[in-house]
Amino acid sequence: MKLYHKLQSGVVTLVLGGMVFAACTDDVKFGSSFIEKAPGGTVTLDTVFNSAEYTKQFLVGLYVQQYYGLPYKNSTASPWSQSYWNTKLDALTDCYHQHFSGSNAYTMYYSNALTSNDRAIIAYNDDKVWETVHHCWLLIENIDRVPGLSDAEKKNMIAQAKCIMASRYFDLYSVYGGLPIVEHTYTGTEGDLSTRRATAEATANFMVKLLDEAIPDLLWAYNGTTIETDATNNTGRWTSAGAMALKAKILLFNASPLYNADQPYYDGSTDAERDSVVWHGGFKQERWQRALQACQDFMNANAANGNWYELNKATAATPDAYRQAYRMGYIYQGSREIIHSTRVAGATSNKASYQWNNFVGPTTTETGPGPFRNSYGPTQEYVDMFCWADGTPFDWEGDMAAGNINGEKGKLFFEYVKGRGGAVQRKASRDPRLYENAIVNGQSERLNWTSGVSEGNNYELWVGGYHEKYQVADADGKIVEQDTERFPSGYGTIKYYLGREYQGKYTQWVYLSYDEMLLMYAECLAQCDQLIEALKYVDEVRARVGMKGLKASITKSKAAVKPNMDNKQDVVEEILRERACELGMSNNRYYDMIRYKHSDWMTKRLHGLVTYRLIQIGKNWEHNIRPYIGDDKNAGVAEPSRFEHSLFELQNRSRVLWDYSPNDLEVRKWFLFPLPLTEINKGYGLVQNPGW
């Protein structure tokens, strides 16, 4: 079977049937209910495109197949990337480590066992990409015969289809490289379909062409008062802003060192490298200039449209307010920080949240049963990326050198200061984004959804603590990690998991956002040697959470070794660190790792944190292995405020690549996933990625 067998037209078999979709509020019908009297769940093109209403429903069906980055239970063969047996790209980075042994993070990736016979995290065949491409072309090629649609409506629907198609291409391009370019529907009778893999650059240009064609026929944002233009009815539809932002992201990839370099990432001997499907064959600064121009075009268009897209700002200069601004920027349905989002259900019902909320942690109590299959334990390496609250860099070796009880600059996560009457006041000591990307010891269980004020008990993530118990503990001189628990690294997952208050809220996945645009713009400026201008956009992102500018903060740092903000490479690396802090659990850390060919991130050993509660006995401070919530709290014992911290190497799910050199070809092959061997054997021109 060749590629066109997956793309044949004629009768439309609605494989979308039964999927739940709330990207827009149309009354969507699929499967046997797509038409009032559908024969066996299939309909002809004449049926679909002989009705404006059915055509609009068909377009909504295309939105169902967009990439959605959180695991989701769906019994109708949803894209493989949504399965909870799969893992998230973030779990392959230095930011998170997944402990669930049933996940393919462990069985395929940490064990270095993935082959071209297996499904990668974003599957070449099983993520509904080619089906979506085919359906997009069906709409584009048949829209002119639909009665009851104006020319403007037809152009707009075509533009939306082109954006969906470009986004699905990007989902594969970002992890596979050059792809076969499909420019129309196929019936299976054309003969030579020219479906060999296109070069990486030709693939990028194809996506950009689709987006350039779409941009003029889309609204900048759904910000009007009519049914056709208001956000309530159209949130999740593609806009010209979304198209321009995706164009910038594609060109950023195209200009990055993975593709845009004087040397290929593998060894130059493979067909994929010779055919330029995984490498451009050389470096051109013009590619960075092109990406920069795309970012500038977006910013100019946003300004011309009243700066509709903006960072969600804090209402007060407090750590909680900064956290709330950051949180509501990505999670709130009406956030003007979100440029494009996808969703699979309108709210976090039990079915919709089954894989994420219910498997990250309990939804009715904070200490209930697991199974915690989505507990992507944040690593110490990730936590260390977050600055102190004033913006100065955190440095474990330097800042904790005064003793791992206090540290030079105060407590590791919170400062505890005695106020009037001896009452201890607690103040967050780190970048507010830390507490929104990792649950740390001492953090309140909840940030009130409405008020943005911390409330509830504090997380006890010390050995013997109420929440941590013995998930990370010292057993006979050896650190033990519990596999299927909520805090296996000494930290917990919080991004997109917001506890009980999030139940009933929308489960959107942020595909493109304004904070990402600012950091992409900064990166392109830096790569074009405009370092001062680049730092302005980084500082805008930092200011939203109350931190001072990057250069001033680094200058103030007392670290023995610190980055030089007048050096391009150092500035770029700091931008990548800021991207990790700002864009956690969004795939971007993984993208950055491969874009810059940082194989050292694949081979460095990762760590967790062991915390002990201390109690003073006489003049000495000793470990107190017991919870505070319960007997101590009920007896009026003061809230614990003194702790001892030490690092441990993650081991229960150690990664095979940790034993390799960063330059080993066995490591470097991982910059792109393998194409399925079954697809290569079909003989229509695919060449395998290097090393697979």
C-alpha positions as MATLAB code, in Angstrom:
seq = 'MKLYHKLQSGVVTLVLGGMVFAACTDDVKFGSSFIEKAPGGTVTLDTVFNSAEYTKQFLVGLYVQQYYGLPYKNSTASPWSQSYWNTKLDALTDCYHQHFSGSNAYTMYYSNALTSNDRAIIAYNDDKVWETVHHCWLLIENIDRVPGLSDAEKKNMIAQAKCIMASRYFDLYSVYGGLPIVEHTYTGTEGDLSTRRATAEATANFMVKLLDEAIPDLLWAYNGTTIETDATNNTGRWTSAGAMALKAKILLFNASPLYNADQPYYDGSTDAERDSVVWHGGFKQERWQRALQACQDFMNANAANGNWYELNKATAATPDAYRQAYRMGYIYQGSREIIHSTRVAGATSNKASYQWNNFVGPTTTETGPGPFRNSYGPTQEYVDMFCWADGTPFDWEGDMAAGNINGEKGKLFFEYVKGRGGAVQRKASRDPRLYENAIVNGQSERLNWTSGVSEGNNYELWVGGYHEKYQVADADGKIVEQDTERFPSGYGTIKYYLGREYQGKYTQWVYLSYDEMLLMYAECLAQCDQLIEALKYVDEVRARVGMKGLKASITKSKAAVKPNMDNKQDVVEEILRERACELGMSNNRYYDMIRYKHSDWMTKRLHGLVTYRLIQIGKNWEHNIRPYIGDDKNAGVAEPSRFEHSLFELQNRSRVLWDYSPNDLEVRKWFLFPLPLTEINKGYGLVQNPGW';
ca = [
       0.000    0.000    0.000;
       1.384    3.377   -0.988;
       0.815    6.775    0.548;
      -2.073    7.610   -1.769;
      -4.003    4.661   -0.408;
      -4.211    6.632    2.816;
      -5.379    9.686    0.888;
      -7.907    8.407   -1.592;
     -11.133   10.346   -2.098;
     -14.567    9.622   -3.538;
     -16.659    8.472   -0.589;
     -16.034   10.319    2.674;
     -15.786    7.803    5.498;
     -16.108    9.855    8.631;
     -13.399    8.394   10.842;
     -13.985   11.444   13.016;
     -17.214    9.937   14.290;
     -17.745    9.988   18.028;
     -14.953   12.413   18.897;
     -15.862   15.230   21.237;
     -14.954   18.697   20.021;
     -15.396   22.158   21.436;
     -12.991   24.310   19.469;
     -15.993   26.280   18.344;
     -19.594   26.084   19.383;
     -21.175   24.745   16.191;
     -23.670   21.920   16.701;
     -21.235   19.316   15.421;
     -22.457   16.013   14.016;
     -20.245   13.098   13.052;
     -20.595    9.498   11.985;
     -24.133    8.238   11.467;
     -25.557   11.566   12.680;
     -23.603   13.650   10.166;
     -26.644   13.679    7.942;
     -30.134   12.981    9.124;
     -30.324    9.649    7.292;
     -26.720    8.666    6.722;
     -26.346    5.189    5.160;
     -23.975    3.203    7.371;
     -22.096    6.234    8.635;
     -20.609    7.168    5.258;
     -21.682   10.013    3.018;
     -20.788   11.056   -0.489;
     -19.037   14.252   -1.448;
     -22.264   15.369   -3.085;
     -24.035   15.150    0.260;
     -21.386   17.036    2.209;
     -20.746   19.790   -0.312;
     -24.320   20.313   -1.369;
     -25.140   21.973    1.946;
     -23.589   25.012    3.609;
     -24.443   23.575    7.021;
     -22.838   20.184    6.334;
     -19.751   21.865    4.879;
     -19.362   23.987    7.999;
     -19.666   20.858   10.119;
     -17.077   19.164    7.928;
     -14.692   22.072    8.598;
     -15.270   21.771   12.340;
     -14.401   18.090   11.980;
     -10.986   19.093   10.652;
     -10.314   20.935   13.899;
     -10.829   17.722   15.860;
      -7.641   16.271   14.412;
      -5.303   19.069   15.469;
      -2.491   18.261   17.868;
      -3.615   18.295   21.513;
      -0.730   18.011   23.936;
      -2.354   16.381   26.968;
      -3.250   12.698   27.285;
      -6.927   12.097   26.708;
      -9.051    8.968   26.780;
     -10.949    8.465   23.561;
     -12.355    5.164   22.412;
     -12.519    6.168   18.741;
      -8.861    5.774   17.781;
      -7.782    9.308   18.628;
      -4.300   10.426   17.593;
      -1.607    8.350   19.289;
      -0.054   11.472   20.828;
      -3.127   11.750   23.095;
      -2.853    8.266   24.601;
      -1.799    8.040   28.251;
       0.310    4.985   27.358;
       2.295    7.386   25.250;
       4.392   10.098   26.877;
       4.871   13.805   26.390;
       7.889   15.211   24.597;
       8.750   17.107   27.786;
       9.568   13.815   29.524;
      12.539   13.333   27.176;
      14.167   16.583   28.282;
      16.085   17.629   31.368;
      12.959   19.279   32.826;
      10.763   16.282   33.657;
      11.176   12.592   34.310;
       8.287   10.154   34.076;
       8.229    7.264   36.530;
       5.194    5.309   35.293;
       6.639    2.032   34.024;
       3.769    1.468   31.599;
       4.538    4.606   29.647;
       6.631    4.389   26.511;
       8.900    7.032   28.051;
      10.355    4.134   29.996;
       9.742    1.200   27.678;
      10.948    2.904   24.482;
      12.882    6.082   25.226;
      14.647    5.849   28.584;
      15.628    2.295   27.672;
      16.875    3.392   24.224;
      14.698    0.642   22.717;
      12.731    2.631   20.119;
      13.076    1.314   16.577;
      11.540    2.101   13.221;
       9.005   -0.649   13.943;
       7.554    1.324   16.869;
       5.281    4.345   17.100;
       7.150    7.490   18.088;
       5.581    9.972   20.520;
       4.119   11.902   17.613;
       3.442    9.108   15.178;
       4.073    9.537   11.466;
       1.116    7.293   10.615;
      -1.092    7.241   13.688;
      -1.554   10.899   14.551;
      -4.226   11.525   11.910;
      -1.947   13.902   10.007;
      -2.386   12.481    6.512;
      -6.109   11.916    6.989;
      -6.415   15.565    8.012;
      -4.393   16.740    5.018;
      -6.655   14.754    2.728;
      -9.823   16.153    4.275;
      -8.458   19.687    4.054;
      -7.879   19.288    0.329;
     -11.343   17.799   -0.070;
     -12.841   20.959    1.386;
     -10.612   23.273   -0.654;
     -11.335   21.481   -3.925;
     -15.091   21.235   -3.398;
     -15.977   24.486   -1.644;
     -16.946   26.313   -4.852;
     -19.926   24.035   -5.435;
     -21.446   24.622   -1.992;
     -24.671   26.652   -2.242;
     -25.536   29.329    0.270;
     -22.001   30.485    1.038;
     -20.697   33.916    0.072;
     -17.332   34.270   -1.632;
     -15.912   35.746    1.576;
     -17.146   32.765    3.601;
     -15.613   30.336    1.118;
     -12.260   32.122    1.221;
     -12.325   32.140    5.003;
     -13.097   28.421    5.209;
     -10.333   27.632    2.728;
      -7.943   29.733    4.787;
      -8.859   27.853    7.960;
      -8.291   24.520    6.208;
      -4.866   25.669    5.005;
      -3.887   26.666    8.545;
      -5.002   23.305    9.913;
      -3.007   21.557    7.188;
       0.110   23.666    7.858;
      -0.126   23.013   11.591;
      -0.383   19.269   11.072;
       2.613   19.369    8.746;
       4.542   21.272   11.407;
       3.700   18.653   14.035;
       5.607   16.096   11.942;
       8.253   18.457   10.540;
       9.385   19.358   14.064;
      10.272   15.740   14.890;
      10.899   14.078   11.498;
      12.295   16.715    9.118;
      11.359   16.915    5.436;
       8.023   15.358    4.458;
       6.161   14.299    1.317;
       4.298   17.327   -0.004;
       0.652   16.646   -0.799;
      -0.885   19.439   -2.867;
      -4.280   17.966   -3.775;
      -6.462   14.936   -3.162;
      -5.561   11.616   -4.743;
      -7.861    8.963   -6.104;
      -5.177    6.293   -6.348;
      -5.068    6.318  -10.164;
      -2.528    9.078  -10.823;
       0.521    6.858  -11.211;
       3.665    8.680  -10.028;
       2.469   10.888   -7.193;
       5.896   12.427   -6.532;
       5.532   11.687   -2.845;
       9.202   11.318   -2.054;
      10.322   13.243    0.992;
      10.837   16.877    0.142;
      13.874   18.661    1.511;
      13.545   20.184    4.956;
      13.570   23.651    3.429;
      11.009   22.810    0.754;
       8.746   21.416    3.476;
       9.092   24.642    5.473;
       8.379   26.693    2.351;
       5.275   24.628    1.609;
       3.871   25.302    5.071;
       4.722   28.997    4.808;
       3.028   29.180    1.399;
      -0.180   27.726    2.837;
      -0.106   30.255    5.666;
       0.712   33.227    3.414;
      -2.278   32.312    1.262;
      -4.504   32.040    4.333;
      -3.525   35.224    6.189;
      -5.442   37.779    4.042;
      -8.732   35.886    4.374;
      -8.759   35.516    8.172;
      -9.671   37.843   11.006;
      -6.781   39.077   13.153;
      -8.705   37.995   16.235;
     -12.234   37.060   17.159;
     -12.976   40.254   19.033;
     -16.278   41.394   17.578;
     -19.883   41.402   18.689;
     -21.526   39.283   15.987;
     -21.874   35.506   16.001;
     -19.323   35.328   13.198;
     -16.699   37.466   14.948;
     -17.094   37.060   18.702;
     -14.749   34.898   20.766;
     -17.502   32.919   22.490;
     -18.544   31.256   19.249;
     -15.141   31.058   17.604;
     -12.448   30.460   20.213;
     -10.056   27.911   18.757;
     -10.545   28.840   15.112;
      -7.521   29.911   13.151;
      -6.906   33.636   12.761;
      -4.411   35.631   10.738;
      -2.515   36.177   14.006;
      -2.303   32.413   14.495;
      -1.169   31.926   10.907;
       1.539   34.593   11.254;
       2.730   33.176   14.584;
       2.931   29.647   13.156;
       4.823   31.002   10.156;
       7.360   32.565   12.515;
       7.731   29.305   14.446;
       8.251   27.289   11.267;
      10.901   29.711   10.024;
      12.564   29.653   13.447;
      12.911   25.879   13.096;
      14.104   26.268    9.531;
      16.860   28.677   10.636;
      17.967   26.675   13.680;
      21.263   24.740   13.781;
      19.586   21.336   13.377;
      18.816   22.198    9.762;
      20.792   25.392    9.163;
      24.437   24.450    9.736;
      27.682   23.847    7.899;
      27.733   20.239    9.079;
      24.880   17.694    9.378;
      23.935   16.500   12.844;
      24.837   12.869   12.152;
      27.890   12.011   10.031;
      27.008   13.041    6.486;
      26.869    9.502    5.135;
      23.148    8.824    5.030;
      20.664    9.217    2.194;
      18.614   11.588    4.340;
      21.581   13.937    4.702;
      22.559   13.692    1.034;
      18.947   14.380    0.012;
      18.794   17.383    2.382;
      15.654   16.097    4.094;
      17.224   16.494    7.552;
      19.740   19.244    6.821;
      19.922   22.190    4.437;
      23.418   21.362    3.220;
      24.963   24.513    4.659;
      24.422   27.572    6.820;
      22.788   30.768    5.592;
      22.312   33.795    7.830;
      19.436   34.792    5.550;
      17.313   32.092    7.146;
      17.547   33.845   10.506;
      16.746   37.155    8.823;
      13.664   35.589    7.274;
      12.501   34.272   10.660;
      13.167   37.681   12.210;
      11.078   39.367    9.534;
       8.193   37.000   10.251;
       8.334   37.957   13.938;
       8.480   41.647   13.086;
       5.518   41.259   10.737;
       3.486   39.717   13.543;
       4.392   42.485   15.993;
       3.589   45.179   13.442;
       0.238   43.598   12.607;
      -0.601   43.249   16.296;
       0.160   46.945   16.837;
      -1.987   47.848   13.840;
      -4.828   45.868   15.460;
      -4.657   47.691   18.775;
      -2.193   45.243   20.367;
      -5.002   42.755   20.819;
      -2.584   40.036   21.905;
      -0.733   40.902   25.090;
       0.722   39.410   28.234;
      -1.768   38.882   31.026;
      -0.630   41.330   33.722;
      -0.691   41.026   37.511;
      -3.165   43.127   39.472;
      -0.725   43.593   42.366;
       3.031   43.382   42.953;
       2.858   40.188   45.015;
       4.101   36.644   44.348;
       0.532   35.304   44.332;
      -0.627   37.977   41.887;
       2.299   37.244   39.577;
       1.451   33.543   39.719;
      -2.193   34.249   38.953;
      -1.259   36.446   35.976;
       0.996   33.723   34.570;
      -1.573   30.979   35.215;
      -4.576   32.774   33.753;
      -2.503   33.783   30.752;
      -2.406   30.186   29.532;
      -5.387   28.517   31.163;
      -8.178   31.081   30.935;
     -10.471   30.535   27.974;
     -10.661   34.259   27.205;
      -6.974   35.048   27.641;
      -5.619   37.507   25.085;
      -2.236   35.911   25.596;
      -3.347   32.816   23.679;
      -2.890   33.108   19.920;
      -4.106   29.622   18.997;
      -5.374   26.765   21.140;
      -6.802   23.302   20.624;
      -9.195   21.274   22.721;
     -10.926   17.925   22.831;
     -13.743   18.683   25.240;
     -15.479   21.745   26.578;
     -14.677   21.098   30.218;
     -12.729   18.740   32.431;
     -15.444   16.169   32.842;
     -14.312   12.808   34.149;
     -13.977   11.537   30.614;
     -12.099   14.572   29.367;
      -9.698   14.702   32.297;
      -9.224   10.965   32.708;
      -5.616   10.846   31.610;
      -4.357   14.194   32.854;
      -6.143   15.462   35.970;
      -7.144   12.063   37.275;
      -3.729   10.537   36.642;
      -1.605   13.483   37.757;
      -3.226   13.540   41.142;
      -6.482   13.083   43.010;
      -9.321   15.434   42.195;
     -11.410   15.153   45.363;
      -8.720   15.254   48.033;
      -5.085   16.242   47.968;
      -3.874   12.897   49.312;
      -6.166   10.338   47.707;
      -5.179    7.344   45.581;
      -3.272    7.584   42.317;
      -2.494    6.012   39.978;
      -0.357    9.094   39.145;
       0.528    7.872   35.676;
       1.003   11.442   34.519;
       3.216   12.523   37.393;
       5.993   13.973   35.305;
       8.356   14.663   38.174;
      10.096   18.018   37.661;
      13.851   17.560   37.951;
      16.277   19.518   40.084;
      17.911   20.666   36.862;
      14.620   22.284   35.856;
      13.995   23.847   39.258;
      17.502   25.320   39.202;
      16.661   27.202   35.987;
      14.293   29.475   37.924;
      15.882   32.642   39.279;
      15.508   34.193   42.708;
      12.460   36.433   43.050;
      14.487   39.562   42.260;
      15.686   38.040   38.991;
      19.254   37.130   39.949;
      20.252   33.646   38.744;
      19.985   30.710   41.098;
      23.184   28.717   41.568;
      23.035   25.662   43.792;
      26.759   25.464   44.396;
      27.095   29.138   45.261;
      23.768   30.054   46.819;
      23.535   26.930   48.933;
      27.218   26.949   49.917;
      26.462   28.606   53.257;
      24.777   25.370   54.262;
      21.826   23.574   52.790;
      19.626   24.725   55.645;
      19.453   28.404   54.759;
      21.578   29.217   51.765;
      23.182   32.566   51.083;
      20.058   34.375   49.900;
      17.457   32.872   52.201;
      15.371   29.747   52.045;
      15.395   27.573   48.964;
      11.743   28.239   48.092;
      10.360   30.493   50.835;
      11.727   32.949   53.340;
      10.277   32.628   56.817;
      10.396   35.877   58.762;
       9.063   36.455   62.255;
       6.490   39.220   62.415;
       4.612   40.833   65.260;
       3.896   38.578   68.181;
       6.409   36.033   66.904;
       4.156   34.889   64.061;
       6.130   33.506   61.125;
       5.406   35.153   57.790;
       6.216   33.225   54.656;
       7.292   34.856   51.378;
       8.136   33.153   48.093;
      11.837   33.519   47.363;
      11.986   32.346   43.745;
      10.690   33.262   40.290;
       6.865   33.043   40.614;
       6.762   30.814   37.538;
       8.512   28.071   39.499;
       5.424   27.501   41.640;
       3.309   27.236   38.491;
       5.601   24.659   36.865;
       6.478   22.535   39.897;
       4.939   21.852   43.282;
       7.649   22.503   45.881;
       7.880   22.042   49.614;
       5.949   24.708   51.501;
       3.722   25.687   48.578;
       0.026   26.138   49.349;
      -2.264   23.443   48.013;
      -4.333   25.930   46.055;
      -4.133   29.294   44.365;
      -7.719   30.528   44.467;
      -9.157   30.509   40.957;
     -10.902   33.858   41.384;
      -8.866   35.858   43.885;
      -5.419   34.519   43.070;
      -4.602   34.115   46.776;
      -2.795   31.057   48.148;
      -4.935   28.991   50.460;
      -5.225   25.579   52.064;
      -2.522   23.539   53.721;
       1.070   23.763   52.618;
       2.538   20.852   50.685;
       4.748   18.794   52.972;
       7.364   17.379   50.642;
       9.839   16.345   53.299;
      10.611   12.745   54.216;
       7.675   11.641   56.338;
       5.643   14.717   55.417;
       1.890   14.561   54.916;
       2.090   14.664   51.098;
       5.542   13.200   50.399;
       5.494   10.448   53.025;
       8.297    8.144   51.871;
       8.089    8.582   48.101;
      11.660    9.837   48.241;
      13.454    8.492   51.276;
      16.817    7.380   52.609;
      16.693    3.609   53.045;
      19.865    2.136   54.536;
      21.956    4.937   53.104;
      20.396    4.743   49.650;
      17.781    7.067   48.184;
      14.634    5.251   47.095;
      12.134    6.681   44.591;
       8.601    5.368   44.502;
       7.589    4.615   40.930;
       3.890    5.392   40.702;
       3.506    8.188   43.212;
       2.816   11.876   42.870;
       6.158   13.314   44.031;
       8.800   10.805   42.867;
      11.491   13.466   42.383;
      10.688   15.416   45.524;
       8.594   17.741   43.349;
       5.155   17.474   41.788;
       3.474   18.273   38.477;
       1.234   21.348   38.412;
       1.193   22.741   34.847;
      -2.288   22.148   33.415;
      -3.132   20.305   36.629;
      -4.672   22.894   38.925;
      -6.489   20.713   41.408;
     -10.115   20.855   42.430;
     -10.693   24.431   41.316;
      -9.947   23.479   37.741;
     -12.751   20.936   37.576;
     -15.402   22.251   35.203;
     -13.027   24.663   33.477;
     -11.935   24.422   29.852;
      -9.145   22.025   28.946;
      -7.530   23.941   26.144;
      -4.019   23.186   24.954;
      -2.059   26.318   24.103;
      -0.582   25.769   20.658;
       0.775   29.312   20.158;
       0.959   32.191   22.623;
       2.092   35.777   22.862;
       4.804   35.070   25.453;
       6.236   32.486   23.067;
       6.149   35.065   20.263;
       8.115   37.534   22.403;
      10.784   34.942   23.142;
      10.936   33.784   19.509;
      11.397   37.410   18.498;
      14.162   37.792   21.089;
      15.918   34.671   19.810;
      15.803   35.811   16.184;
      17.101   39.270   17.152;
      19.978   37.689   19.056;
      20.813   35.411   16.132;
      20.905   38.520   13.947;
      23.347   40.199   16.386;
      20.809   42.644   17.819;
      21.512   41.693   21.428;
      20.285   44.851   23.151;
      16.984   44.699   21.293;
      16.681   40.976   22.018;
      16.999   41.510   25.763;
      14.151   44.048   25.699;
      11.687   41.306   24.760;
      13.105   38.838   27.279;
      12.789   41.494   29.964;
       9.173   42.141   29.001;
       8.371   38.500   29.749;
      10.304   38.587   33.037;
       8.655   41.837   34.150;
       5.237   40.191   34.009;
       6.253   38.124   37.061;
       8.044   40.961   38.833;
      11.650   40.138   37.935;
      14.250   42.681   36.918;
      15.948   42.695   33.531;
      18.174   39.791   32.557;
      21.442   41.681   32.006;
      21.112   43.736   35.187;
      20.240   40.635   37.204;
      23.196   38.645   35.894;
      25.530   41.570   36.534;
      24.290   41.682   40.122;
      24.853   37.956   40.603;
      27.774   36.862   42.799;
      28.226   33.590   40.921;
      31.831   32.718   40.135;
      30.934   31.890   36.537;
      28.098   33.710   34.848;
      26.962   34.303   31.259;
      28.222   37.312   29.315;
      25.236   39.286   28.056;
      27.421   40.933   25.405;
      28.114   37.522   23.860;
      25.600   36.171   21.326;
      25.933   32.531   22.307;
      25.427   33.299   25.993;
      22.395   35.466   25.250;
      20.833   32.717   23.144;
      21.396   30.150   25.901;
      19.773   32.468   28.436;
      16.801   32.892   26.108;
      16.469   29.109   25.920;
      16.519   28.950   29.727;
      13.836   31.644   29.884;
      11.781   29.690   27.362;
      11.980   26.631   29.623;
      10.742   28.649   32.608;
       8.011   30.493   30.719;
       6.804   27.701   28.422;
       6.917   24.656   30.673;
       5.034   21.497   29.658;
       4.465   22.835   26.127;
       6.948   20.756   24.058;
       9.163   23.802   23.587;
      12.029   22.567   25.763;
      12.181   19.441   23.614;
      12.042   21.514   20.443;
      14.832   23.749   21.736;
      16.980   20.767   22.656;
      16.857   19.310   19.178;
      16.884   22.648   17.309;
      20.242   23.490   18.871;
      21.594   19.936   18.708;
      22.217   19.943   22.460;
      22.970   16.262   22.835;
      24.550   17.068   26.216;
      21.008   17.556   27.511;
      20.294   13.929   26.585;
      23.299   12.496   28.396;
      23.555   14.481   31.618;
      22.298   12.680   34.699;
      19.235   14.195   36.307;
      18.447   14.688   39.957;
      15.683   15.071   42.479;
      15.567   16.671   45.920;
      15.469   15.071   49.357;
      14.060   17.374   52.029;
      14.101   16.884   55.788;
      12.072   18.828   58.320;
      14.300   20.017   61.146;
      13.430   20.430   64.799;
      15.631   22.061   67.421;
      16.626   19.891   70.335;
      18.821   21.835   72.686;
      21.390   23.584   70.538;
      21.158   21.079   67.705;
      18.867   20.760   64.714;
      17.727   17.207   64.000;
      15.571   15.459   61.417;
      11.901   15.213   62.309;
      10.368   12.472   60.158;
       6.700   13.122   60.773;
       3.940   15.194   59.194;
       2.837   18.577   60.471;
      -0.755   18.283   59.245;
      -2.475   16.212   61.905;
      -1.279   15.950   65.484;
       1.322   18.732   65.306;
      -0.977   21.230   63.627;
      -3.901   20.327   65.861;
      -1.717   20.829   68.934;
      -0.765   24.349   67.817;
       2.840   23.529   66.918;
       4.371   26.287   64.779;
       4.442   25.723   61.020;
       7.787   24.095   60.056;
      10.163   26.669   58.614;
      13.591   25.055   58.774;
      14.657   22.324   56.374;
      17.682   20.443   55.129;
      18.059   19.703   51.432;
      20.258   17.353   49.444;
      20.286   16.137   45.861;
      20.003   12.569   44.613;
      20.403   11.065   41.176;
      17.210    9.767   39.600;
      17.692    6.044   39.306;
      14.544    3.914   39.279;
      13.924    4.978   35.702;
      17.446    5.920   34.671;
      18.016    6.644   31.001;
      20.362    4.490   28.966;
      21.779    7.526   27.157;
      23.213    8.809   30.443;
      26.032    6.317   29.937;
      26.928    7.692   26.476;
      29.077   10.550   25.266;
      27.093   13.511   23.867;
      28.840   13.077   20.509;
      28.086    9.376   20.186;
      26.056    8.648   17.051;
      23.713    6.547   19.162;
      22.831    9.787   20.931;
      22.841   12.122   17.961;
      20.371   10.013   15.993;
      17.733   11.069   18.528;
      17.535   14.594   17.116;
      14.807   13.271   14.812;
      12.499   10.281   15.199;
      12.573    7.254   12.895;
      10.054    6.983   10.083;
       8.026    3.751   10.213;
       9.767    0.910    8.419;
       6.404   -0.227    7.071;
       5.989    3.134    5.361;
       9.486    3.073    3.860;
       8.897   -0.432    2.517;
       5.910    0.772    0.504;
       8.405    2.099   -2.006;
       7.073    5.548   -2.761;
      10.317    7.335   -1.972;
      10.774    7.764    1.766;
      14.344    7.636    3.053;
      15.013    6.850    6.706;
      16.380    9.402    9.162;
      20.058    8.998   10.121;
      20.921    6.233   12.566;
      17.600    4.408   12.429;
];
